[in-house]
XYZ file of C-alpha atoms in Angstrom:
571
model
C -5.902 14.228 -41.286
C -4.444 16.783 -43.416
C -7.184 19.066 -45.835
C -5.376 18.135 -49.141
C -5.953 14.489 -48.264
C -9.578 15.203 -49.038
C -9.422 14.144 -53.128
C -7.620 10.790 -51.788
C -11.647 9.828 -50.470
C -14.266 8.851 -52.728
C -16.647 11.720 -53.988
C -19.526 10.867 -52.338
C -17.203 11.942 -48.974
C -15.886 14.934 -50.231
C -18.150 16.995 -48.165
C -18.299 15.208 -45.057
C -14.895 15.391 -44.899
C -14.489 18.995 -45.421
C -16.831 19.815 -42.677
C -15.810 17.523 -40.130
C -12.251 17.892 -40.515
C -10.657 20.929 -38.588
C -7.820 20.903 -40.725
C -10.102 22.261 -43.452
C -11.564 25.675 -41.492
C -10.610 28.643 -43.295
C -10.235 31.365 -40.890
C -11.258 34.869 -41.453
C -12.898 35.490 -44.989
C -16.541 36.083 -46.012
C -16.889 33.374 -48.315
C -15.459 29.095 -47.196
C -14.033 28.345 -50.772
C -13.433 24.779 -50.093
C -17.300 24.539 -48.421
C -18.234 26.148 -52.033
C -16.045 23.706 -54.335
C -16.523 20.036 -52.392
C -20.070 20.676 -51.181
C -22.000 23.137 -53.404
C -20.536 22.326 -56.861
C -20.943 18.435 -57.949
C -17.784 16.469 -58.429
C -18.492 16.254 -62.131
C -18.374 20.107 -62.385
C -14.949 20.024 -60.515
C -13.322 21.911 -63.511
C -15.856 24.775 -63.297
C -15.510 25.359 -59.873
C -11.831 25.808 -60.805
C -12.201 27.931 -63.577
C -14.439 30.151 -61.744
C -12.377 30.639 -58.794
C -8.833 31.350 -61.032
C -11.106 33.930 -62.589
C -12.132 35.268 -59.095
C -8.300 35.220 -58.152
C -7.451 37.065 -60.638
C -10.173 40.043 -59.725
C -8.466 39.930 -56.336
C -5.435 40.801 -57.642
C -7.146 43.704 -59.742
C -9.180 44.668 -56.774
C -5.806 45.024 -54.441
C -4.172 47.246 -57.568
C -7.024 49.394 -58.096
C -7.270 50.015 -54.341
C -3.378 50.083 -53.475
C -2.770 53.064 -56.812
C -5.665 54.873 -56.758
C -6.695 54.961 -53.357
C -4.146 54.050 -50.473
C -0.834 56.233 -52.325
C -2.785 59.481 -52.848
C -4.329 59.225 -49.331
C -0.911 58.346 -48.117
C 1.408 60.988 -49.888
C -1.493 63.676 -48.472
C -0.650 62.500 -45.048
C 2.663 62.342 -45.428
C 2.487 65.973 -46.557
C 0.254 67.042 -43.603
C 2.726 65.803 -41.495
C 5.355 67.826 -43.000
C 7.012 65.129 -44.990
C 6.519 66.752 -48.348
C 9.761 66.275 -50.743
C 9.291 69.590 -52.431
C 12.895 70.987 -53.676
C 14.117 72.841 -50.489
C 13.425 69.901 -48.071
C 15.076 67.365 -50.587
C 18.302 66.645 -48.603
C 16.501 64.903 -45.938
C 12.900 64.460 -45.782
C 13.003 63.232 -49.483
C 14.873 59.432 -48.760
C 12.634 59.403 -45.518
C 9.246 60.038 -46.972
C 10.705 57.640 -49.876
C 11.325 54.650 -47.644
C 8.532 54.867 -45.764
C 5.495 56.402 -46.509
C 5.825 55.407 -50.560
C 7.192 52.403 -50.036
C 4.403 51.413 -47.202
C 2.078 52.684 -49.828
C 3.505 50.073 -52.749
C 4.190 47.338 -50.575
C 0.796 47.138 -48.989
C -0.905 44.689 -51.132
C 2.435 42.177 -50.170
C 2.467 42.705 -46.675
C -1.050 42.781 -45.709
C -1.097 39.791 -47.826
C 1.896 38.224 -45.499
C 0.060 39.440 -42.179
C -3.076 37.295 -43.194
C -0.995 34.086 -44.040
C 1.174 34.589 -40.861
C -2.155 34.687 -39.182
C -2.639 30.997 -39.348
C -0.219 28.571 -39.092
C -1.733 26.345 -42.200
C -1.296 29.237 -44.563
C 2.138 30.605 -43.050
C 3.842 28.725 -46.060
C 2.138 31.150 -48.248
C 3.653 33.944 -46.890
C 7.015 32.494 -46.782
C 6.731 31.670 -50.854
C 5.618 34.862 -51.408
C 8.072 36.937 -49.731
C 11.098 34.706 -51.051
C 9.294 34.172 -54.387
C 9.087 37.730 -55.252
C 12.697 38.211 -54.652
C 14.263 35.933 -56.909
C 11.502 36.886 -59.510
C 12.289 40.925 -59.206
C 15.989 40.277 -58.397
C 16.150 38.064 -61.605
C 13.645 38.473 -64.023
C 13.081 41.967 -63.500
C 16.463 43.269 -63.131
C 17.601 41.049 -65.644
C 15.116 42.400 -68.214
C 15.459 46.004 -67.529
C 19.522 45.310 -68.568
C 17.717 43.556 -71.565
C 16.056 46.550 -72.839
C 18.511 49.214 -71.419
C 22.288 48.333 -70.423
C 23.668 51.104 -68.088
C 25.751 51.652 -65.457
C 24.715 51.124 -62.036
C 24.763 53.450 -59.127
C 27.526 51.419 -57.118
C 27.171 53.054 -53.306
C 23.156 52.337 -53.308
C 23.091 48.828 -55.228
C 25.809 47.531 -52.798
C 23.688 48.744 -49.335
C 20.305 47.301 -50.751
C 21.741 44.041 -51.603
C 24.035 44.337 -48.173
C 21.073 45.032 -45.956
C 18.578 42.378 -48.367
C 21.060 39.892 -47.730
C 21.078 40.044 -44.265
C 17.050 40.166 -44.343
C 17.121 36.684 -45.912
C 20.012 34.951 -43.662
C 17.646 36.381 -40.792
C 14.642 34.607 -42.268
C 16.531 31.356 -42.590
C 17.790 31.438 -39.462
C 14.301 32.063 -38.038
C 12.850 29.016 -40.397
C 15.743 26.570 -39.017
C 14.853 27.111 -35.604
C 11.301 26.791 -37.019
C 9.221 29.487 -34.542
C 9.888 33.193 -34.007
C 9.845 35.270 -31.141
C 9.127 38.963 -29.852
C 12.806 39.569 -30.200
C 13.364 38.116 -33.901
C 10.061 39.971 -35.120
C 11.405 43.637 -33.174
C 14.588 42.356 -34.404
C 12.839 42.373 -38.182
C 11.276 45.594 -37.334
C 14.744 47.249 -36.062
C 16.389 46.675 -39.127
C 14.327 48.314 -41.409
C 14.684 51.195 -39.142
C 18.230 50.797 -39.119
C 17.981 50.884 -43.375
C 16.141 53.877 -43.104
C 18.678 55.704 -41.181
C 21.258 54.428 -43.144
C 19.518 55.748 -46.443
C 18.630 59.282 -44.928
C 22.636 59.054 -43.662
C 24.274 58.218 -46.441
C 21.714 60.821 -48.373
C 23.169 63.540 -46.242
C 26.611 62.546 -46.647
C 26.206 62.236 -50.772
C 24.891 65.647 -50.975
C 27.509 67.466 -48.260
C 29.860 65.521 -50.721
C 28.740 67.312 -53.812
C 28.301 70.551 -52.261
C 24.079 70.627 -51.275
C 23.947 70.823 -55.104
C 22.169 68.472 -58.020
C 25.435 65.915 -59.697
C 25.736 66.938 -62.919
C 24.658 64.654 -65.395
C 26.661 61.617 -66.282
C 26.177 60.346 -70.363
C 24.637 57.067 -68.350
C 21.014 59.478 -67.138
C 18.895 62.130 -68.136
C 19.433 65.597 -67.301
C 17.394 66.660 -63.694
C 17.567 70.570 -63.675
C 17.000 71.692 -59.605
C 14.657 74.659 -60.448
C 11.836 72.266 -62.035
C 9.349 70.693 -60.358
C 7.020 68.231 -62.620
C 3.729 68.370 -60.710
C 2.751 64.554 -60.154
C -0.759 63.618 -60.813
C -2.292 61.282 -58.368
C -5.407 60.989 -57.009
C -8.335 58.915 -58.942
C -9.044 61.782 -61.233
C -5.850 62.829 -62.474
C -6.032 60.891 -65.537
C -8.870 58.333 -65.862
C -11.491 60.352 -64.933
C -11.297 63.829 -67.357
C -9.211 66.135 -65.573
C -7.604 67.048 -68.508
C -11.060 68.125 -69.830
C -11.452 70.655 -66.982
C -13.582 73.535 -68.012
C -11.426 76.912 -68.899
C -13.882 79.508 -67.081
C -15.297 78.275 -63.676
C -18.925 77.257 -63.372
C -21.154 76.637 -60.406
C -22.225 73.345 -60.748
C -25.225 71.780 -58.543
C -24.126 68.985 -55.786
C -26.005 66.465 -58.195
C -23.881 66.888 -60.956
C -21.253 67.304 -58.647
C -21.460 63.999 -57.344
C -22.703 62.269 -60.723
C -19.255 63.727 -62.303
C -17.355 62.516 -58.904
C -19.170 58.901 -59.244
C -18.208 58.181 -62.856
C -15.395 55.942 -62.741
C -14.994 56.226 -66.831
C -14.274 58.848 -69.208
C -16.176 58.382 -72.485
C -13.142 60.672 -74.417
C -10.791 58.987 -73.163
C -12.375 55.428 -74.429
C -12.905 56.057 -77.686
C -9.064 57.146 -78.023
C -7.442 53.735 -76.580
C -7.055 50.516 -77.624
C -9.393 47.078 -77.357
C -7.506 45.961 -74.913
C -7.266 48.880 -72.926
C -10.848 49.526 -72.541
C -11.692 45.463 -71.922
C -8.959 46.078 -68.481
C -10.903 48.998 -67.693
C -14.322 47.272 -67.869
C -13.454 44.421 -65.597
C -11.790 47.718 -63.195
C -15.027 49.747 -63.573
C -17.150 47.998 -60.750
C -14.164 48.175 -58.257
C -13.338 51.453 -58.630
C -17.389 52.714 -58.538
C -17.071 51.149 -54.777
C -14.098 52.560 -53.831
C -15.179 56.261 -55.157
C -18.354 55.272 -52.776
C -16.451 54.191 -50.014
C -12.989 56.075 -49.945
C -12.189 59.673 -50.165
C -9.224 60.497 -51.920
C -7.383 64.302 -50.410
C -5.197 65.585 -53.496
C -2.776 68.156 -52.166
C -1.576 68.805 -55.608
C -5.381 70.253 -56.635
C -6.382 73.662 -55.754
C -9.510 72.408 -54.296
C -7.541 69.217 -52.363
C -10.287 66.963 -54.375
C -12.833 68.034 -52.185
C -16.258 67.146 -53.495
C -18.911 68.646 -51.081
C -21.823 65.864 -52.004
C -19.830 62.295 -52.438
C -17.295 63.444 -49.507
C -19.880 63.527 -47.087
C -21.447 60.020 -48.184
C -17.893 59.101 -47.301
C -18.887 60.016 -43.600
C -21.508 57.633 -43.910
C -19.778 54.796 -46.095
C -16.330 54.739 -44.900
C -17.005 53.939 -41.321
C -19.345 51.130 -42.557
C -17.409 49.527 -44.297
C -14.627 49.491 -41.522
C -16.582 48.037 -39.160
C -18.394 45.476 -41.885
C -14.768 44.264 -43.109
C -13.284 44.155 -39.687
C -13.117 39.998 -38.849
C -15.305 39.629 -42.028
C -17.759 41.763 -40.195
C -18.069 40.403 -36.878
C -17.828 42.980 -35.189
C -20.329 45.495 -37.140
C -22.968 42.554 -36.528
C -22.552 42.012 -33.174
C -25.804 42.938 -31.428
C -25.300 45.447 -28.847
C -27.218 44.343 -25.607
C -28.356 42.045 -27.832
C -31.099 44.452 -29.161
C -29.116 47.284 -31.435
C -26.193 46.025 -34.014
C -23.348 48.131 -34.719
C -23.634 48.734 -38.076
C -26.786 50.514 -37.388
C -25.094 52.837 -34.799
C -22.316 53.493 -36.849
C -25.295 54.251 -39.652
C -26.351 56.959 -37.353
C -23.765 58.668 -36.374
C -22.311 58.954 -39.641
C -25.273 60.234 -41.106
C -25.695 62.904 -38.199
C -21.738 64.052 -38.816
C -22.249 64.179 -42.741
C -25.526 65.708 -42.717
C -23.469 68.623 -40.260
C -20.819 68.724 -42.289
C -23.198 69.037 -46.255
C -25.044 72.035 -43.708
C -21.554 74.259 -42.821
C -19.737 73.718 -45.952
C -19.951 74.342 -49.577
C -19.335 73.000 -53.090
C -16.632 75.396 -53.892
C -14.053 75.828 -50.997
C -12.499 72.536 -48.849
C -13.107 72.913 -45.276
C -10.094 73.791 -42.941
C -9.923 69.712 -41.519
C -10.467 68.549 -45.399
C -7.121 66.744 -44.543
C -9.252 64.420 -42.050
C -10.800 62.866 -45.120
C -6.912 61.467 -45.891
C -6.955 59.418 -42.543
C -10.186 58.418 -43.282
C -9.672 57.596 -47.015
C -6.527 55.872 -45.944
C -7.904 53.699 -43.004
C -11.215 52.596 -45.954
C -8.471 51.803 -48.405
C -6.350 49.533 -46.014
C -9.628 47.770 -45.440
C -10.369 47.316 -48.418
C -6.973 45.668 -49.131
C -6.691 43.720 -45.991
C -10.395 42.125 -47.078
C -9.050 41.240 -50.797
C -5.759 39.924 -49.044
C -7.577 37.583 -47.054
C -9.642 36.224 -49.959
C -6.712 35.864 -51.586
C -5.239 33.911 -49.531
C -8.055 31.511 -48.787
C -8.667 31.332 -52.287
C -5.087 30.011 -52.822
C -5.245 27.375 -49.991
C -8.377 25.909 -51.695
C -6.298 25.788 -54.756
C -3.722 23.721 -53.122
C -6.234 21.907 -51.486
C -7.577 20.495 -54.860
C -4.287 20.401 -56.943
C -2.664 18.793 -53.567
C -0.019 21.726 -53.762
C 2.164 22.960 -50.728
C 1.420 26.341 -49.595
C 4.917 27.063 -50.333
C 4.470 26.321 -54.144
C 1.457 28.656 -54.395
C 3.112 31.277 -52.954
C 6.567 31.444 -54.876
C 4.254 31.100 -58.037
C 0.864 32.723 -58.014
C 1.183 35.199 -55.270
C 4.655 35.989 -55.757
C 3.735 36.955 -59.649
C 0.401 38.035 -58.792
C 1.820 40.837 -56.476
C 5.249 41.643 -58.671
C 4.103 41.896 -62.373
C 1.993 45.055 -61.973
C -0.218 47.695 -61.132
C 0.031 48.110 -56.923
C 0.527 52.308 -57.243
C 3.473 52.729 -60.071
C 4.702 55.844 -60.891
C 6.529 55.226 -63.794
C 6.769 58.526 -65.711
C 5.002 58.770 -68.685
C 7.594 60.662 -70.371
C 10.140 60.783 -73.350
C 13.542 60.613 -72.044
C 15.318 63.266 -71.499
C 12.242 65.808 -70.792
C 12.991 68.162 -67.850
C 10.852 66.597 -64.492
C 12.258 67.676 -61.270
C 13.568 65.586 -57.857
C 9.954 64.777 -56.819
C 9.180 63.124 -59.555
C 12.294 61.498 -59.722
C 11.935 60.575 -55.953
C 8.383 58.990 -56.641
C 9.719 56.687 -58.815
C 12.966 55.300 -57.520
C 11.488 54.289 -54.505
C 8.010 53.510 -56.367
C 7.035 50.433 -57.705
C 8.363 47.974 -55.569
C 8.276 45.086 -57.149
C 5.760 46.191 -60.299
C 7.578 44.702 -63.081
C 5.714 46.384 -65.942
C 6.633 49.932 -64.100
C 9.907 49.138 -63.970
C 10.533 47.969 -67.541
C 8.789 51.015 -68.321
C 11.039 53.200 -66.868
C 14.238 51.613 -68.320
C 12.468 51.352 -71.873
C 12.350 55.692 -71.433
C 15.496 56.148 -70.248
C 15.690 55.556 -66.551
C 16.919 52.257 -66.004
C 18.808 53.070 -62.883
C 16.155 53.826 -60.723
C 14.277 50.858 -62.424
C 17.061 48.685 -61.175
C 17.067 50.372 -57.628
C 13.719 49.829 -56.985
C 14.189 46.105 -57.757
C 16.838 45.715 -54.941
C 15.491 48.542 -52.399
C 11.662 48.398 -52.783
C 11.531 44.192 -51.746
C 13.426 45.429 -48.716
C 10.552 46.630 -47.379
C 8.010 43.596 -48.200
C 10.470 41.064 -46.391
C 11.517 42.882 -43.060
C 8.179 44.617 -42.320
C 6.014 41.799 -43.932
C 7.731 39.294 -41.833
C 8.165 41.123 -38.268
C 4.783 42.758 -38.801
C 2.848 39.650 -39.542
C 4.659 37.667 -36.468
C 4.276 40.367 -33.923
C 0.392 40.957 -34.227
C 0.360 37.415 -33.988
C 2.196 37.410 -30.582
C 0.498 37.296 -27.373
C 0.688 36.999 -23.957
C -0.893 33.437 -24.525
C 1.030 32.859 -27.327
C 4.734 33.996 -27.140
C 5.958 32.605 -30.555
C 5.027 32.051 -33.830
C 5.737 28.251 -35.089
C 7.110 28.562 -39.064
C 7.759 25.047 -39.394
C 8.360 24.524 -43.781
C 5.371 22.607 -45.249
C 7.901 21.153 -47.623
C 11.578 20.755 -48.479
C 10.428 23.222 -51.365
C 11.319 26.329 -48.530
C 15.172 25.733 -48.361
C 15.157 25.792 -52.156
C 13.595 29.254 -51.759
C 15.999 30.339 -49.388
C 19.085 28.966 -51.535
C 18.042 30.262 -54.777
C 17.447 33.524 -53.036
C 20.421 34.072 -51.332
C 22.589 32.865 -54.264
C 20.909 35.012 -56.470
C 22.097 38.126 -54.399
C 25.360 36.413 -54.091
C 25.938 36.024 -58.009
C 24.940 40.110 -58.453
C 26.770 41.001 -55.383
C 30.315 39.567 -56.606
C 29.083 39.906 -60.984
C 27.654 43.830 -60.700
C 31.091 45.196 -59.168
C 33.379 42.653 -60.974
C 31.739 44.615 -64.426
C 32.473 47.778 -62.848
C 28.886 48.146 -62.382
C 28.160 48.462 -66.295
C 25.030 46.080 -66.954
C 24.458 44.575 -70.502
C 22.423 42.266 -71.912
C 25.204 39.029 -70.929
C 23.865 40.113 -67.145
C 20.618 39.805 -68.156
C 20.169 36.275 -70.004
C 22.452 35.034 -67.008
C 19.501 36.309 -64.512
C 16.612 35.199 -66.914
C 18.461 31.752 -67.561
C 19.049 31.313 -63.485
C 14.906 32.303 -62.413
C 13.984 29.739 -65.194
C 16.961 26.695 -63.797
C 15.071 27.694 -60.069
C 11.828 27.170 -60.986
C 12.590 23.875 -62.762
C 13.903 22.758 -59.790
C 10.893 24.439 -57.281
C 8.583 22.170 -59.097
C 10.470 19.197 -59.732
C 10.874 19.394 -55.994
C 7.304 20.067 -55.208
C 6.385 16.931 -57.343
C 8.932 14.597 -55.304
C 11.132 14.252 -58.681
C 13.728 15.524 -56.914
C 14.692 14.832 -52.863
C 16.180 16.655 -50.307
C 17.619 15.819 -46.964
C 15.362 18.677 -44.745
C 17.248 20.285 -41.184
């Protein structure tokens, strides 16, 4: 028997179904939401069980923003810059569209595809993944792009809109190909894999050949964008104290401060100057954020290369020694593996406690408060292996969370993905960098860099940018950033799922609702593929209430198809 079949019983059998029926085992996941809503909570407080959980959802989704911009893109960009990636002003020919296509757009797209590799995971939640991925394209290639020509027509940068739509066309033929045939192999998920790699050549290529074109020089500015002088470089704040926490308040004349206050200041996720100057609303966002980010600053180190002293706090980065490892290994299969009992007398966790507080009490000995040790830029790796825990944890909640949604409303997976996960993950906050700047003012190529290939599919970011004068890379980011989320989401999720047991990965549609996806996706790139050029790539607001009008015409027809008003003949 299928799970959602469980509201077709009589109450009284609600919970004897659940548990008996295998159908209804959420893998992975440290709490069993459908356990919780058809065996703890009475059927007459159905509707509070609901409530509470759409309120928990929506934590989830500020839990994976908090984590993804504050925490995973500062420890990422650090590493990146380790590695000698850094897109400072003389490297900017060719490590710039590298680092921008991988490391930052890994670093925005992490919430999606970690999100995807759980659903691909199991085969009853694949669907989700599916909606997702297609769902956030026609939202960001529609509603997005359609509103930044709302607020800002402009012209178009023809040579990069035509690749990304080129190359995200191809990305979606390949995933309807792959759901026709309805399983994927090793080859289709390198295959996934291969392209991306084959877009990021093709970026750093035609990157090369641009600038060779124009003579290794900056284009002079066209009346269409802002002025972007070569000898400035804006530096970017990142971290999580660049602006939340009081680094503006820094002290003028240097003081030695004890590790206490050291790691009191380092702790203190709020700054009470900062409150009083913002809005109601702001500071009612930033209470629900305050718990999250008080774990993360226990549990992640952030390394800011753009600080003097790299971020490093003496006390609260050696409690990372402690707390970052525990956490990996309590998060890791929803902490199966930090309880297992060694020889069945000694758990892991309680190893891992040791060691970690041997190393940190060695390291708070040999260093001080003032001066970062030479392998500070250890603390990245470490900061960003916590932070993708943290995220893969939230992922996986959200996606059981969502199943036991569909469970109760008797929703396809496919649905729930094209509608609360695909908005969940593209209207905002997963590590935007859109610059908080009048147009016009003079911020240099790394900047600039950071947000063209920033913010993914953040929709608030990217209206943002077009509302201050850079709607261009606004509408880049719409077409190149989902690039990313669909290829690697897809291959990655299907190859860890790949074994020597198991050589595919079944994808079989949970409803007809999966070819609409896939036809209102691809038509969607189709109508700005032949409409963008045919307008000589000037964008107005007729473009835009064409896009708006189509996203709302698709997801009449999602749900009238999800709700068997309307019927289609399946492959």
């Amino acid at each position: 028997l299928q799970c959602w079949e469980v509201r077709e019983h009589n109450s009284s059998e609600w919970c004897h179904f659940i548990r008996s029926n295998p159908d209804c085992r959420l893998d992975g996941g440290f709490l069993d939401y459908l356990d919780g809503v058809f065996c703890v909570f009475p059927p007459r407080l159905l509707p509070l069980a609901v409530t509470l959980y759409a309120l928990w959802l929506l934590y989830l989704f500020i839990i994976l923003g908090v984590t993804a911009e504050k925490f995973f893109c500062p420890n990422l960009s650090a590493i990146s810059t380790n590695l000698k990636l850094s897109h400072n002003v003389a490297a900017f020919s060719l490590t710039s569209p590298l680092h921008g296509v991988t490391f930052l757009a890994f670093g925005n797209g992490a919430p999606d595809v970690f999100s995807a590799v759980v659903a691909f995971s199991n085969p009853r939640t694949a669907g989700l993944a599916i909606g997702a991925i297609f769902g956030a394209g026609v939202f960001v290639t529609t509603v997005v792009a359609g509103g930044i020509a709302l607020v800002k027509p402009f012209t178009a940068a023809s040579r990069p809109f035509l690749r990304d739509v080129i190359f995200y066309m191809v990305a979606v033929f390949l995933t309807f190909v792959v759901l026709y045939l309805g399983r994927i192999r090793l080859g289709e998920a390198l295959g996934y894999l291969g392209l991306y790699v084959f877009y990021v050549l093709t970026v750093v290529l035609c990157t090369w050949i641009h600038r060779r074109q124009r003579g290794d020089g900056l284009a002079p500015p066209r009346p269409w964008e802002p002025e972007i002088p070569a000898d400035v470089e804006e530096p970017e704040p990142s971290g999580t104290n660049s602006g939340d926490y009081g680094e503006e308040y820094r002290p003028l004349l240097p003081s030695q401060e004890t590790s206490l206050h050291i790691l009191t200041t380092a702790l203190s996720p709020l700054d009470h100057r900062k409150w009083r100057r913002k809005p109601w609303y702001w500071r009612l966002f930033k209470a629900f954020k305050v718990p999250v980010e008080l774990v993360l600053l226990l549990t992640v180190p952030v390394v800011d290369p753009d600080k003097d002293d790299l971020n490093w706090r003496r006390p609260l980065n050696c409690l990372h020694i402690l707390t970052s490892p525990l956490l990996c290994v309590l998060t890791l299969k929803s902490g199966t593996y930090g309880l297992y009992q060694i020889q069945g007398v000694f758990p892991v966790w309680g190893l891992v406690t040791l060691v970690g507080s041997a190393l940190a009490l060695i390291i708070f000995i040999t260093t001080s408060n003032e001066e970062p040790p030479k392998y500070h830029c250890v603390f990245a790796f470490l900061g960003f292996l916590a932070s993708a825990m943290w995220i893969n944890a939230a992922a996986t909640e959200l996606v059981n969370i969502l199943r036991t949604l569909g469970v109760i409303f008797q929703l396809s997976n496919t649905v729930l993905g094209l509608t609360l996960l695909a908005w969940g993950n593209s209207i905002g906050g997963k590590g935007s960098a859109a610059p908080q700047c009048p147009p016009g003012t003079p911020w240099g190529p790394p900047a600039l860099l950071k947000v063209s290939f920033s913010s993914s599919t953040d929709t608030f970011s990217d209206l943002t940018m077009a509302r201050q004068g850079y709607p261009r890379m606004a509408f880049s980011a719409c077409f190149g950033g989902i690039i990313f989320n669909i290829l690697v989401g897809v291959g990655l999720g299907c190859l860890l799922q790949l074994t020597s047991s198991q050589p595919l990965v079944k994808l079989e549609p949970d409803s007809p609702l999966v070819w609409v996806l896939a036809g209102a996706l691809g038509l969607s790139l189709v109508f700005s593929f032949v409409t963008v050029p045919a307008q000589c790539f000037q964008l107005g607001k007729v473009y835009g209430v064409c896009l708006l009008t189509y996203y709302l015409l698709f997801l009449c027809v999602a749900l009238l198809t999800e709700f068997r008003v309307i019927h289609f003949s399946t492959p």
